[in-house]
PDB file of C-alpha atoms and ligand atoms in Angstrom:
ATOM      1  CA  MET A  25      -1.268 127.063  31.030  1.00  0.00           C
ATOM      2  CA  ALA A  26       0.787 124.467  32.896  1.00  0.00           C
ATOM      3  CA  ASP A  27      -0.583 122.533  35.667  1.00  0.00           C
ATOM      4  CA  THR A  28       3.104 121.879  37.016  1.00  0.00           C
ATOM      5  CA  VAL A  29       6.794 123.555  37.045  1.00  0.00           C
ATOM      6  CA  THR A  30       9.948 121.922  37.595  1.00  0.00           C
ATOM      7  CA  VAL A  31      12.436 122.686  37.950  1.00  0.00           C
ATOM      8  CA  HIS A  32      16.825 122.193  39.065  1.00  0.00           C
ATOM      9  CA  VAL A  33      18.331 124.019  41.039  1.00  0.00           C
ATOM     10  CA  PRO A  34      21.802 123.818  42.149  1.00  0.00           C
ATOM     11  CA  ALA A  35      24.364 123.494  45.867  1.00  0.00           C
ATOM     12  CA  LYS A  36      27.445 126.132  46.447  1.00  0.00           C
ATOM     13  CA  VAL A  37      30.238 125.582  47.542  1.00  0.00           C
ATOM     14  CA  ASN A  38      32.613 129.051  48.552  1.00  0.00           C
ATOM     15  CA  LEU A  39      36.133 128.801  46.601  1.00  0.00           C
ATOM     16  CA  GLN A  40      36.960 131.663  49.241  1.00  0.00           C
ATOM     17  CA  LEU A  41      35.068 132.636  52.325  1.00  0.00           C
ATOM     18  CA  ALA A  42      36.694 135.393  53.639  1.00  0.00           C
ATOM     19  CA  VAL A  43      34.594 136.560  56.872  1.00  0.00           C
ATOM     20  CA  GLY A  44      34.914 140.214  58.041  1.00  0.00           C
ATOM     21  CA  PRO A  45      33.518 142.239  61.239  1.00  0.00           C
ATOM     22  CA  VAL A  46      30.389 141.320  62.936  1.00  0.00           C
ATOM     23  CA  ARG A  47      27.833 144.837  61.317  1.00  0.00           C
ATOM     24  CA  SER A  48      25.308 146.029  63.125  1.00  0.00           C
ATOM     25  CA  ASP A  49      22.489 143.870  62.056  1.00  0.00           C
ATOM     26  CA  GLY A  50      24.339 141.008  63.456  1.00  0.00           C
ATOM     27  CA  PHE A  51      25.344 139.933  60.029  1.00  0.00           C
ATOM     28  CA  HIS A  52      29.032 139.181  59.315  1.00  0.00           C
ATOM     29  CA  GLU A  53      30.556 141.118  56.246  1.00  0.00           C
ATOM     30  CA  LEU A  54      31.750 138.240  53.614  1.00  0.00           C
ATOM     31  CA  ALA A  55      33.987 138.967  50.983  1.00  0.00           C
ATOM     32  CA  THR A  56      33.253 135.239  48.982  1.00  0.00           C
ATOM     33  CA  VAL A  57      33.608 133.252  45.822  1.00  0.00           C
ATOM     34  CA  PHE A  58      30.697 131.245  45.000  1.00  0.00           C
ATOM     35  CA  HIS A  59      30.850 128.095  43.118  1.00  0.00           C
ATOM     36  CA  ALA A  60      27.589 126.253  41.711  1.00  0.00           C
ATOM     37  CA  VAL A  61      28.110 122.638  41.502  1.00  0.00           C
ATOM     38  CA  ASP A  62      26.447 119.763  39.752  1.00  0.00           C
ATOM     39  CA  LEU A  63      24.879 118.696  42.886  1.00  0.00           C
ATOM     40  CA  ILE A  64      20.816 119.733  42.383  1.00  0.00           C
ATOM     41  CA  ASP A  65      17.686 119.644  43.950  1.00  0.00           C
ATOM     42  CA  GLU A  66      14.702 119.910  42.088  1.00  0.00           C
ATOM     43  CA  VAL A  67      11.494 122.103  43.126  1.00  0.00           C
ATOM     44  CA  ARG A  68       8.588 121.077  41.118  1.00  0.00           C
ATOM     45  CA  ALA A  69       5.356 123.570  41.976  1.00  0.00           C
ATOM     46  CA  THR A  70       1.600 122.324  40.940  1.00  0.00           C
ATOM     47  CA  ARG A  71      -1.461 124.534  40.322  1.00  0.00           C
ATOM     48  CA  ALA A  72      -3.677 124.245  43.701  1.00  0.00           C
ATOM     49  CA  PRO A  73      -7.212 125.520  43.727  1.00  0.00           C
ATOM     50  CA  GLN A  74      -7.818 129.262  44.706  1.00  0.00           C
ATOM     51  CA  GLY A  75      -7.351 129.541  48.700  1.00  0.00           C
ATOM     52  CA  ALA A  76      -5.817 126.690  49.319  1.00  0.00           C
ATOM     53  CA  GLY A  77      -2.387 128.466  49.902  1.00  0.00           C
ATOM     54  CA  VAL A  78       0.665 126.205  50.608  1.00  0.00           C
ATOM     55  CA  SER A  79       1.145 123.330  51.470  1.00  0.00           C
ATOM     56  CA  LEU A  80       4.556 121.556  50.612  1.00  0.00           C
ATOM     57  CA  THR A  81       6.142 117.556  50.410  1.00  0.00           C
ATOM     58  CA  VAL A  82       9.567 117.127  51.263  1.00  0.00           C
ATOM     59  CA  LEU A  83      11.405 113.912  49.411  1.00  0.00           C
ATOM     60  CA  GLY A  84      14.847 112.649  48.699  1.00  0.00           C
ATOM     61  CA  ASP A  85      17.817 112.178  50.429  1.00  0.00           C
ATOM     62  CA  ASP A  86      17.513 113.044  54.901  1.00  0.00           C
ATOM     63  CA  ALA A  87      13.812 114.354  53.931  1.00  0.00           C
ATOM     64  CA  GLU A  88      12.900 113.377  57.017  1.00  0.00           C
ATOM     65  CA  SER A  89      15.443 116.703  58.468  1.00  0.00           C
ATOM     66  CA  VAL A  90      13.638 119.039  56.428  1.00  0.00           C
ATOM     67  CA  PRO A  91      10.618 121.182  57.643  1.00  0.00           C
ATOM     68  CA  ALA A  92       7.911 120.726  56.035  1.00  0.00           C
ATOM     69  CA  ASP A  93       5.753 123.735  56.939  1.00  0.00           C
ATOM     70  CA  ALA A  94       5.472 127.678  57.051  1.00  0.00           C
ATOM     71  CA  SER A  95       9.380 127.460  58.105  1.00  0.00           C
ATOM     72  CA  ASN A  96      10.601 125.758  55.112  1.00  0.00           C
ATOM     73  CA  LEU A  97      12.721 128.505  52.840  1.00  0.00           C
ATOM     74  CA  ALA A  98      10.900 126.949  49.289  1.00  0.00           C
ATOM     75  CA  TRP A  99       7.421 127.906  51.537  1.00  0.00           C
ATOM     76  CA  ARG A 100       8.498 131.299  52.635  1.00  0.00           C
ATOM     77  CA  ALA A 101       9.635 132.087  49.189  1.00  0.00           C
ATOM     78  CA  ALA A 102       6.526 131.378  47.577  1.00  0.00           C
ATOM     79  CA  VAL A 103       4.469 133.519  49.851  1.00  0.00           C
ATOM     80  CA  ALA A 104       6.808 136.541  49.796  1.00  0.00           C
ATOM     81  CA  LEU A 105       6.586 136.216  45.746  1.00  0.00           C
ATOM     82  CA  ALA A 106       2.788 135.673  45.425  1.00  0.00           C
ATOM     83  CA  LYS A 107       2.667 139.085  48.165  1.00  0.00           C
ATOM     84  CA  HIS A 108       4.865 140.534  45.776  1.00  0.00           C
ATOM     85  CA  ALA A 109       2.829 139.779  43.043  1.00  0.00           C
ATOM     86  CA  GLY A 110      -0.585 141.059  45.233  1.00  0.00           C
ATOM     87  CA  ILE A 111      -1.745 137.398  44.587  1.00  0.00           C
ATOM     88  CA  ASP A 112      -3.343 134.614  46.578  1.00  0.00           C
ATOM     89  CA  PRO A 113       0.009 131.613  47.222  1.00  0.00           C
ATOM     90  CA  ASP A 114      -2.153 129.138  45.899  1.00  0.00           C
ATOM     91  CA  VAL A 115       0.483 126.039  45.483  1.00  0.00           C
ATOM     92  CA  GLN A 116       1.354 122.562  46.171  1.00  0.00           C
ATOM     93  CA  LEU A 117       5.772 122.471  45.930  1.00  0.00           C
ATOM     94  CA  THR A 118       7.895 119.266  46.055  1.00  0.00           C
ATOM     95  CA  VAL A 119      11.118 119.127  46.875  1.00  0.00           C
ATOM     96  CA  THR A 120      13.544 116.060  45.988  1.00  0.00           C
ATOM     97  CA  LYS A 121      16.733 116.549  47.806  1.00  0.00           C
ATOM     98  CA  ALA A 122      20.064 115.609  46.796  1.00  0.00           C
ATOM     99  CA  ILE A 123      21.817 118.138  47.926  1.00  0.00           C
ATOM    100  CA  PRO A 124      23.422 117.643  51.537  1.00  0.00           C
ATOM    101  CA  VAL A 125      20.573 118.956  54.612  1.00  0.00           C
ATOM    102  CA  ALA A 126      22.195 121.506  56.748  1.00  0.00           C
ATOM    103  CA  GLY A 127      25.087 120.470  55.046  1.00  0.00           C
ATOM    104  CA  GLY A 128      26.917 124.097  54.170  1.00  0.00           C
ATOM    105  CA  MET A 129      26.073 123.695  50.304  1.00  0.00           C
ATOM    106  CA  ALA A 130      22.829 125.931  50.546  1.00  0.00           C
ATOM    107  CA  GLY A 131      20.775 123.212  50.263  1.00  0.00           C
ATOM    108  CA  GLY A 132      17.702 125.562  51.946  1.00  0.00           C
ATOM    109  CA  SER A 133      18.767 128.461  50.179  1.00  0.00           C
ATOM    110  CA  ALA A 134      18.508 126.425  46.996  1.00  0.00           C
ATOM    111  CA  ASP A 135      14.970 125.699  47.317  1.00  0.00           C
ATOM    112  CA  ALA A 136      13.937 128.964  47.765  1.00  0.00           C
ATOM    113  CA  ALA A 137      14.879 130.047  44.408  1.00  0.00           C
ATOM    114  CA  GLY A 138      13.915 127.023  42.708  1.00  0.00           C
ATOM    115  CA  ALA A 139      10.623 127.772  44.548  1.00  0.00           C
ATOM    116  CA  LEU A 140      10.779 131.516  43.420  1.00  0.00           C
ATOM    117  CA  ILE A 141      11.232 130.299  39.898  1.00  0.00           C
ATOM    118  CA  ALA A 142       8.588 127.761  39.803  1.00  0.00           C
ATOM    119  CA  CYS A 143       5.883 129.902  41.071  1.00  0.00           C
ATOM    120  CA  ASP A 144       6.854 132.972  38.953  1.00  0.00           C
ATOM    121  CA  ALA A 145       6.511 130.322  36.219  1.00  0.00           C
ATOM    122  CA  LEU A 146       3.818 128.671  37.418  1.00  0.00           C
ATOM    123  CA  TRP A 147       1.273 131.297  38.178  1.00  0.00           C
ATOM    124  CA  ARG A 148       2.873 132.984  34.892  1.00  0.00           C
ATOM    125  CA  LEU A 149       3.894 136.415  36.572  1.00  0.00           C
ATOM    126  CA  GLY A 150       6.841 137.646  34.651  1.00  0.00           C
ATOM    127  CA  THR A 151       8.703 138.712  37.824  1.00  0.00           C
ATOM    128  CA  SER A 152      12.018 140.912  36.626  1.00  0.00           C
ATOM    129  CA  ARG A 153      15.474 139.487  37.262  1.00  0.00           C
ATOM    130  CA  ALA A 154      16.114 142.817  39.614  1.00  0.00           C
ATOM    131  CA  ASP A 155      12.619 141.853  41.507  1.00  0.00           C
ATOM    132  CA  LEU A 156      13.626 138.291  41.778  1.00  0.00           C
ATOM    133  CA  ASP A 157      17.145 138.909  43.160  1.00  0.00           C
ATOM    134  CA  ALA A 158      15.533 141.620  45.413  1.00  0.00           C
ATOM    135  CA  LEU A 159      13.598 139.064  46.545  1.00  0.00           C
ATOM    136  CA  ALA A 160      15.682 136.096  47.520  1.00  0.00           C
ATOM    137  CA  ALA A 161      18.333 139.079  49.430  1.00  0.00           C
ATOM    138  CA  VAL A 162      15.472 139.022  52.134  1.00  0.00           C
ATOM    139  CA  LEU A 163      15.000 135.318  52.240  1.00  0.00           C
ATOM    140  CA  GLY A 164      18.212 134.817  53.267  1.00  0.00           C
ATOM    141  CA  SER A 165      22.168 135.377  52.306  1.00  0.00           C
ATOM    142  CA  ASP A 166      22.538 132.766  49.360  1.00  0.00           C
ATOM    143  CA  VAL A 167      19.672 132.880  47.138  1.00  0.00           C
ATOM    144  CA  THR A 168      20.609 135.054  45.217  1.00  0.00           C
ATOM    145  CA  PHE A 169      23.768 133.361  44.279  1.00  0.00           C
ATOM    146  CA  ALA A 170      21.252 130.114  43.593  1.00  0.00           C
ATOM    147  CA  LEU A 171      19.237 131.724  41.133  1.00  0.00           C
ATOM    148  CA  HIS A 172      22.349 132.749  39.462  1.00  0.00           C
ATOM    149  CA  GLY A 173      24.790 130.226  39.321  1.00  0.00           C
ATOM    150  CA  GLY A 174      28.192 130.153  37.847  1.00  0.00           C
ATOM    151  CA  THR A 175      30.795 131.418  39.835  1.00  0.00           C
ATOM    152  CA  ALA A 176      30.215 134.649  41.150  1.00  0.00           C
ATOM    153  CA  ILE A 177      32.541 137.114  44.173  1.00  0.00           C
ATOM    154  CA  GLY A 178      29.299 138.001  46.776  1.00  0.00           C
ATOM    155  CA  THR A 179      30.352 141.239  48.975  1.00  0.00           C
ATOM    156  CA  GLY A 180      27.682 142.124  52.145  1.00  0.00           C
ATOM    157  CA  ARG A 181      26.710 139.221  53.682  1.00  0.00           C
ATOM    158  CA  GLY A 182      26.919 137.387  50.526  1.00  0.00           C
ATOM    159  CA  GLU A 183      24.074 138.785  48.562  1.00  0.00           C
ATOM    160  CA  ARG A 184      25.787 141.645  46.847  1.00  0.00           C
ATOM    161  CA  LEU A 185      26.935 139.289  43.676  1.00  0.00           C
ATOM    162  CA  SER A 186      29.080 140.441  40.411  1.00  0.00           C
ATOM    163  CA  PRO A 187      30.259 137.594  37.804  1.00  0.00           C
ATOM    164  CA  VAL A 188      34.353 136.387  37.991  1.00  0.00           C
ATOM    165  CA  LEU A 189      35.536 134.648  34.977  1.00  0.00           C
ATOM    166  CA  SER A 190      35.453 131.384  35.241  1.00  0.00           C
ATOM    167  CA  THR A 191      37.190 129.204  32.234  1.00  0.00           C
ATOM    168  CA  GLY A 192      36.993 125.401  31.944  1.00  0.00           C
ATOM    169  CA  THR A 193      35.213 122.601  33.739  1.00  0.00           C
ATOM    170  CA  PHE A 194      36.464 121.524  37.813  1.00  0.00           C
ATOM    171  CA  HIS A 195      36.192 117.334  39.640  1.00  0.00           C
ATOM    172  CA  TRP A 196      34.929 117.665  42.552  1.00  0.00           C
ATOM    173  CA  VAL A 197      34.312 115.359  45.848  1.00  0.00           C
ATOM    174  CA  PHE A 198      31.724 115.904  48.318  1.00  0.00           C
ATOM    175  CA  ALA A 199      32.568 114.025  51.648  1.00  0.00           C
ATOM    176  CA  LEU A 200      28.970 114.404  53.570  1.00  0.00           C
ATOM    177  CA  ALA A 201      28.691 113.924  57.603  1.00  0.00           C
ATOM    178  CA  ASN A 202      26.356 112.232  59.324  1.00  0.00           C
ATOM    179  CA  GLY A 203      23.787 114.999  60.771  1.00  0.00           C
ATOM    180  CA  GLY A 204      23.836 118.655  59.943  1.00  0.00           C
ATOM    181  CA  LEU A 205      25.977 121.704  61.403  1.00  0.00           C
ATOM    182  CA  SER A 206      23.864 124.906  62.630  1.00  0.00           C
ATOM    183  CA  THR A 207      25.359 127.703  59.865  1.00  0.00           C
ATOM    184  CA  PRO A 208      24.583 130.070  63.413  1.00  0.00           C
ATOM    185  CA  ALA A 209      26.136 128.136  65.624  1.00  0.00           C
ATOM    186  CA  VAL A 210      29.683 128.050  63.396  1.00  0.00           C
ATOM    187  CA  TYR A 211      29.050 131.867  63.383  1.00  0.00           C
ATOM    188  CA  ALA A 212      29.606 131.994  66.934  1.00  0.00           C
ATOM    189  CA  GLU A 213      32.118 129.461  67.044  1.00  0.00           C
ATOM    190  CA  CYS A 214      34.244 131.598  64.416  1.00  0.00           C
ATOM    191  CA  ASP A 215      33.230 134.661  66.736  1.00  0.00           C
ATOM    192  CA  ARG A 216      34.528 132.802  70.211  1.00  0.00           C
ATOM    193  CA  LEU A 217      37.693 131.697  69.005  1.00  0.00           C
ATOM    194  CA  ARG A 218      38.472 134.861  67.148  1.00  0.00           C
ATOM    195  CA  GLY A 219      38.007 136.347  70.673  1.00  0.00           C
ATOM    196  CA  SER A 220      38.705 140.403  70.890  1.00  0.00           C
ATOM    197  CA  ALA A 221      41.369 140.593  67.934  1.00  0.00           C
ATOM    198  CA  GLU A 222      40.622 142.835  65.537  1.00  0.00           C
ATOM    199  CA  VAL A 223      39.195 141.609  62.608  1.00  0.00           C
ATOM    200  CA  PRO A 224      40.360 143.261  58.951  1.00  0.00           C
ATOM    201  CA  ALA A 225      37.511 143.835  56.422  1.00  0.00           C
ATOM    202  CA  PRO A 226      37.276 140.882  54.383  1.00  0.00           C
ATOM    203  CA  MET A 227      39.408 140.437  51.028  1.00  0.00           C
ATOM    204  CA  ILE A 228      39.213 137.979  48.107  1.00  0.00           C
ATOM    205  CA  ALA A 229      42.715 136.352  47.034  1.00  0.00           C
ATOM    206  CA  PRO A 230      43.811 137.809  43.414  1.00  0.00           C
ATOM    207  CA  ALA A 231      45.745 133.886  42.979  1.00  0.00           C
ATOM    208  CA  LEU A 232      42.283 132.437  43.476  1.00  0.00           C
ATOM    209  CA  LEU A 233      40.657 134.992  40.542  1.00  0.00           C
ATOM    210  CA  GLN A 234      43.809 134.031  38.521  1.00  0.00           C
ATOM    211  CA  ALA A 235      43.215 130.525  38.496  1.00  0.00           C
ATOM    212  CA  LEU A 236      39.924 130.833  37.778  1.00  0.00           C
ATOM    213  CA  ARG A 237      40.593 133.156  34.540  1.00  0.00           C
ATOM    214  CA  ALA A 238      42.766 130.530  33.738  1.00  0.00           C
ATOM    215  CA  GLY A 239      40.827 127.502  34.623  1.00  0.00           C
ATOM    216  CA  ASP A 240      44.034 126.135  36.566  1.00  0.00           C
ATOM    217  CA  ALA A 241      43.164 123.478  38.909  1.00  0.00           C
ATOM    218  CA  VAL A 242      45.956 123.220  40.704  1.00  0.00           C
ATOM    219  CA  ALA A 243      46.176 127.194  41.371  1.00  0.00           C
ATOM    220  CA  LEU A 244      42.754 126.662  42.598  1.00  0.00           C
ATOM    221  CA  GLY A 245      43.410 123.676  44.673  1.00  0.00           C
ATOM    222  CA  GLN A 246      45.917 125.698  46.921  1.00  0.00           C
ATOM    223  CA  ALA A 247      43.876 129.231  46.405  1.00  0.00           C
ATOM    224  CA  MET A 248      40.847 127.961  48.136  1.00  0.00           C
ATOM    225  CA  VAL A 249      40.631 128.948  51.743  1.00  0.00           C
ATOM    226  CA  ASN A 250      37.528 129.347  54.133  1.00  0.00           C
ATOM    227  CA  ASP A 251      37.408 131.524  57.196  1.00  0.00           C
ATOM    228  CA  LEU A 252      34.953 129.321  59.105  1.00  0.00           C
ATOM    229  CA  GLN A 253      36.939 126.164  58.574  1.00  0.00           C
ATOM    230  CA  PRO A 254      38.598 126.667  62.238  1.00  0.00           C
ATOM    231  CA  ALA A 255      35.388 127.298  63.328  1.00  0.00           C
ATOM    232  CA  ALA A 256      33.433 124.330  61.846  1.00  0.00           C
ATOM    233  CA  VAL A 257      36.492 121.780  63.107  1.00  0.00           C
ATOM    234  CA  SER A 258      36.191 122.776  66.480  1.00  0.00           C
ATOM    235  CA  LEU A 259      32.880 121.982  66.201  1.00  0.00           C
ATOM    236  CA  ARG A 260      32.884 118.803  64.649  1.00  0.00           C
ATOM    237  CA  PRO A 261      36.887 117.088  64.703  1.00  0.00           C
ATOM    238  CA  GLN A 262      36.688 114.582  62.612  1.00  0.00           C
ATOM    239  CA  LEU A 263      36.316 116.995  59.993  1.00  0.00           C
ATOM    240  CA  GLY A 264      40.053 117.844  60.454  1.00  0.00           C
ATOM    241  CA  LEU A 265      40.751 113.794  59.652  1.00  0.00           C
ATOM    242  CA  THR A 266      37.796 113.886  56.178  1.00  0.00           C
ATOM    243  CA  LEU A 267      40.530 116.539  55.043  1.00  0.00           C
ATOM    244  CA  ASP A 268      43.330 114.741  55.695  1.00  0.00           C
ATOM    245  CA  VAL A 269      42.383 111.793  53.994  1.00  0.00           C
ATOM    246  CA  GLY A 270      40.975 113.880  50.354  1.00  0.00           C
ATOM    247  CA  LEU A 271      44.373 115.309  50.903  1.00  0.00           C
ATOM    248  CA  ASP A 272      46.683 112.126  51.525  1.00  0.00           C
ATOM    249  CA  HIS A 273      44.555 110.942  48.065  1.00  0.00           C
ATOM    250  CA  GLY A 274      45.718 113.694  45.444  1.00  0.00           C
ATOM    251  CA  ALA A 275      43.291 116.269  46.638  1.00  0.00           C
ATOM    252  CA  LEU A 276      44.256 119.395  45.050  1.00  0.00           C
ATOM    253  CA  GLY A 277      43.006 121.389  47.650  1.00  0.00           C
ATOM    254  CA  ALA A 278      40.400 120.381  50.778  1.00  0.00           C
ATOM    255  CA  ILE A 279      37.667 122.992  52.757  1.00  0.00           C
ATOM    256  CA  VAL A 280      34.815 122.813  54.693  1.00  0.00           C
ATOM    257  CA  SER A 281      31.947 123.755  52.197  1.00  0.00           C
ATOM    258  CA  GLY A 282      30.508 127.354  53.651  1.00  0.00           C
ATOM    259  CA  SER A 283      29.718 126.683  57.707  1.00  0.00           C
ATOM    260  CA  GLY A 284      30.360 122.265  56.857  1.00  0.00           C
ATOM    261  CA  PRO A 285      29.855 119.636  57.698  1.00  0.00           C
ATOM    262  CA  THR A 286      30.274 119.114  54.180  1.00  0.00           C
ATOM    263  CA  CYS A 287      34.101 118.616  52.847  1.00  0.00           C
ATOM    264  CA  ALA A 288      35.042 120.094  49.453  1.00  0.00           C
ATOM    265  CA  PHE A 289      38.285 118.660  47.109  1.00  0.00           C
ATOM    266  CA  LEU A 290      38.518 119.768  44.368  1.00  0.00           C
ATOM    267  CA  ALA A 291      40.756 117.097  41.956  1.00  0.00           C
ATOM    268  CA  HIS A 292      42.815 116.718  38.743  1.00  0.00           C
ATOM    269  CA  ASP A 293      40.467 114.955  36.657  1.00  0.00           C
ATOM    270  CA  ALA A 294      37.032 112.753  36.802  1.00  0.00           C
ATOM    271  CA  GLU A 295      40.062 109.439  37.650  1.00  0.00           C
ATOM    272  CA  SER A 296      41.423 111.408  40.177  1.00  0.00           C
ATOM    273  CA  ALA A 297      38.126 112.245  42.057  1.00  0.00           C
ATOM    274  CA  LEU A 298      37.137 109.007  41.508  1.00  0.00           C
ATOM    275  CA  ASP A 299      40.866 107.594  43.497  1.00  0.00           C
ATOM    276  CA  ILE A 300      39.621 110.419  46.750  1.00  0.00           C
ATOM    277  CA  ALA A 301      35.923 109.191  47.152  1.00  0.00           C
ATOM    278  CA  VAL A 302      36.975 105.490  47.029  1.00  0.00           C
ATOM    279  CA  ALA A 303      39.628 106.927  49.732  1.00  0.00           C
ATOM    280  CA  LEU A 304      36.895 108.858  51.308  1.00  0.00           C
ATOM    281  CA  SER A 305      34.735 106.213  51.528  1.00  0.00           C
ATOM    282  CA  GLY A 306      36.999 103.163  52.842  1.00  0.00           C
ATOM    283  CA  ALA A 307      37.994 105.656  55.624  1.00  0.00           C
ATOM    284  CA  GLY A 308      34.897 105.934  57.248  1.00  0.00           C
ATOM    285  CA  THR A 309      34.885 109.799  58.988  1.00  0.00           C
ATOM    286  CA  CYS A 310      31.984 110.308  56.224  1.00  0.00           C
ATOM    287  CA  ARG A 311      28.621 109.303  55.210  1.00  0.00           C
ATOM    288  CA  THR A 312      28.801 109.731  51.798  1.00  0.00           C
ATOM    289  CA  VAL A 313      30.761 110.527  49.277  1.00  0.00           C
ATOM    290  CA  VAL A 314      29.355 112.034  45.795  1.00  0.00           C
ATOM    291  CA  ARG A 315      31.229 113.291  42.739  1.00  0.00           C
ATOM    292  CA  THR A 316      30.682 116.608  40.274  1.00  0.00           C
ATOM    293  CA  SER A 317      31.492 118.911  38.700  1.00  0.00           C
ATOM    294  CA  GLY A 318      31.091 122.944  38.097  1.00  0.00           C
ATOM    295  CA  PRO A 319      30.143 125.527  37.473  1.00  0.00           C
ATOM    296  CA  ALA A 320      26.562 125.121  36.893  1.00  0.00           C
ATOM    297  CA  GLN A 321      24.056 126.299  35.964  1.00  0.00           C
ATOM    298  CA  GLY A 322      21.402 128.369  38.743  1.00  0.00           C
ATOM    299  CA  ALA A 323      17.910 127.885  39.322  1.00  0.00           C
ATOM    300  CA  ARG A 324      16.260 127.177  36.274  1.00  0.00           C
ATOM    301  CA  VAL A 325      12.989 125.214  34.789  1.00  0.00           C
ATOM    302  CA  ILE A 326      12.892 121.947  33.154  1.00  0.00           C
ATOM    303  CA  ALA A 327       9.907 120.804  32.836  1.00  0.00           C
ATOM    304  CA  MET A 328       6.266 122.309  32.168  1.00  0.00           C
ATOM    305  CA  SER A 329       3.427 120.081  31.575  1.00  0.00           C
TER     306      SER A 329
HETATM  307  O1  LIG B 423      20.808 134.520  55.691  1.00  0.00           O
HETATM  308  P1  LIG B 423      21.491 133.042  56.147  1.00  0.00           P
HETATM  309  O2  LIG B 423      20.088 132.748  56.995  1.00  0.00           O
HETATM  310  O3  LIG B 423      22.081 132.318  55.490  1.00  0.00           O
HETATM  311  O4  LIG B 423      21.828 133.118  57.482  1.00  0.00           O
HETATM  312  C1  LIG B 423      22.117 132.437  58.472  1.00  0.00           C
HETATM  313  C2  LIG B 423      22.990 133.148  59.785  1.00  0.00           C
HETATM  314  O5  LIG B 423      23.758 132.786  59.432  1.00  0.00           O
HETATM  315  C3  LIG B 423      22.757 133.937  60.517  1.00  0.00           C
HETATM  316  O6  LIG B 423      21.754 134.523  61.370  1.00  0.00           O
HETATM  317  C4  LIG B 423      23.439 134.402  60.888  1.00  0.00           C
HETATM  318  O7  LIG B 423      24.153 133.870  62.202  1.00  0.00           O
HETATM  319  C5  LIG B 423      24.842 133.458  60.177  1.00  0.00           C
HETATM  320  N1  LIG B 423      25.798 134.940  58.722  1.00  0.00           N
HETATM  321  C6  LIG B 423      26.209 135.767  58.949  1.00  0.00           C
HETATM  322  N2  LIG B 423      26.960 136.386  58.242  1.00  0.00           N
HETATM  323  C7  LIG B 423      26.666 136.579  57.129  1.00  0.00           C
HETATM  324  C8  LIG B 423      25.829 135.095  56.492  1.00  0.00           C
HETATM  325  C9  LIG B 423      24.705 134.214  57.965  1.00  0.00           C
HETATM  326  O8  LIG B 423      26.322 136.115  60.590  1.00  0.00           O
HETATM  327  N3  LIG B 423      27.244 136.831  56.335  1.00  0.00           N
END
């Protein structure tokens, strides 16, 4: 029986984020194309004595700004899974961050998905995929996608997934900002900017799906669009400068990732990604720059000991 289970879980970028009207539950109706990228948080679950409950240590990039208590989504995921299984949530969790905190790349959701998979293996529950999806959807809008990875359409709050056919590998550069942006604040700013205008039902652009099917990075770069971008740029005007730097240095497309403030740049190839990364680092408008690729696999066990 394993005493420690280690899980890797990817960040996401929304290739399109179409934000529709506000629903009666306060969430916005979405149509989005999620794309998992190889920027990975590690979640480790270690056996704890009976009655110990959950404990959590957060390590890595910007760890000090992550709450290591019962409000953390990874902690809540462990409690939700144990409740579902009718057992006590005795586990020591260690989360090692590489995904930017409050960066619009679903880092907290990734940690929740990682905790579900790690605890399910540690406690030898064999929870069905459907039950894990249901638990994930309650934890947050992006947690279900972090379980699945790859590239997928999300509807509803983002938790209802359907697969997307995508070929090839895409090269990405991410510009990480100083400090995060609050997701609710960005949605609220989006509502404020829209004022009383009628908001149409959100739709995915056929050109974007066609670009993914064909593995066509040039067409994908042109089709990428994020309805939250005006709101994120309104709250953090410097993001406009960062996006321009990437576009001026060969990016095929540049968008704010999710609710921001991370900016995502699609590159032609690994060499072009390096050029974009060097230019962004030199411009001094962001905290750090990461080069990676997608699509990446969803939450998965990488070691048991
Ligand atoms: O589901 P999650 O916890 O990630 O959502 C965080 C916040 O983002 C919500 O409380 C809400 O303010 C906003 N949100 C939204 N519509 C969505 C998803 C998130 O308004 N579809």
